[in-house]
């Protein structure tokens, strides 16, 4: 088990508009929902010609909130990813743990606790 990419706890606060992941190496990641949605890796969100080849970085989490996002369900897919079911029905985003950890806004110094 790779502790850095093993999620031990995941929680969503609609009120605070954040998703929090606690990792097995004790690091705590906080993802503003606006950025998390913008970072959606699905083909529809990431595959357009305008976005081709663009790499998502932690800077995406500085995006101001354009609306109140809700997450209705999270599903862990084996030990490699989680699928996010957004309140607006978008559910094709499969976020790999490694991807999430790599763009952690705390670790990358974009946000502070
Ligand atoms: Zn998407």
XYZ file of C-alpha atoms and ligand atoms in Angstrom:
114
model
C 0.000 0.000 0.000
C 1.253 3.419 -0.985
C 0.380 5.580 2.034
C 0.605 8.812 0.069
C -2.245 7.781 -2.206
C -4.352 5.772 0.215
C -7.393 7.652 1.483
C -8.410 6.750 5.017
C -11.261 9.229 5.341
C -13.247 11.382 2.935
C -15.816 13.985 3.880
C -17.775 16.680 2.094
C -19.070 19.919 3.565
C -21.620 21.593 1.333
C -21.735 24.497 3.752
C -17.998 25.122 3.496
C -17.878 23.970 -0.160
C -14.966 21.645 0.442
C -14.070 17.996 0.163
C -11.549 16.768 2.701
C -9.369 13.694 2.326
C -7.268 12.258 5.090
C -4.429 10.130 3.721
C -2.668 7.166 5.281
C 0.529 9.201 5.666
C -1.503 11.589 7.895
C -1.606 14.404 5.349
C -4.926 16.229 5.148
C -6.032 17.587 1.778
C -8.780 20.167 1.411
C -10.317 20.669 -2.009
C -12.666 23.581 -2.705
C -15.546 22.088 -4.697
C -15.340 24.656 -7.488
C -11.786 23.608 -8.273
C -12.582 19.951 -7.813
C -15.306 20.232 -10.418
C -13.045 22.168 -12.772
C -10.427 19.459 -12.294
C -12.909 16.779 -13.374
C -10.889 14.361 -15.491
C -13.788 12.975 -17.521
C -13.677 13.132 -21.309
C -16.448 15.696 -21.461
C -14.735 18.093 -19.047
C -11.097 17.459 -19.912
C -11.233 16.181 -23.458
C -12.376 19.212 -25.429
C -9.990 20.565 -28.036
C -9.484 23.726 -26.018
C -8.258 21.691 -23.081
C -6.213 19.122 -24.937
C -2.832 18.745 -23.403
C -3.550 21.194 -20.629
C -2.324 19.870 -17.341
C -4.439 20.519 -14.266
C -2.416 22.015 -11.445
C -3.257 23.027 -7.881
C -3.798 26.589 -9.111
C -7.246 25.467 -10.245
C -8.293 25.676 -6.579
C -7.931 29.440 -6.521
C -10.976 29.662 -8.824
C -13.774 31.694 -7.237
C -16.989 29.795 -6.642
C -19.458 30.321 -9.457
C -22.232 28.398 -7.748
C -22.991 26.247 -4.738
C -21.796 22.761 -5.603
C -23.212 19.643 -4.053
C -21.926 16.091 -4.075
C -24.595 13.470 -3.602
C -22.398 10.396 -3.544
C -18.795 9.261 -3.657
C -17.882 5.799 -4.770
C -14.475 4.275 -4.241
C -13.305 2.320 -7.265
C -11.019 -0.427 -6.100
C -7.976 1.151 -4.573
C -7.128 3.509 -7.404
C -9.828 6.153 -7.675
C -13.105 7.635 -6.562
C -16.113 8.518 -8.666
C -17.874 11.755 -7.810
C -21.636 12.093 -8.229
C -22.405 15.808 -8.413
C -25.748 17.274 -7.485
C -26.323 18.482 -11.051
C -26.173 14.914 -12.322
C -22.604 14.925 -13.603
C -21.074 11.608 -12.569
C -18.525 10.586 -15.187
C -15.538 11.991 -13.330
C -13.200 9.338 -12.032
C -10.529 10.948 -9.877
C -7.486 8.786 -9.328
C -6.045 9.022 -5.811
C -2.641 9.848 -7.248
C -4.136 12.682 -9.297
C -5.931 14.092 -6.250
C -2.847 13.899 -4.078
C -0.685 15.501 -6.768
C -2.996 18.525 -7.068
C -3.575 18.908 -3.310
C -3.886 22.674 -2.793
C -2.434 22.460 0.718
C 0.656 20.521 -0.263
C 1.223 22.756 -3.279
C 0.984 25.888 -1.154
C -2.067 27.270 -2.937
C -4.266 27.216 0.156
C -3.391 27.118 3.823
C -5.297 25.435 6.607
Zn -16.546 15.831 -15.946
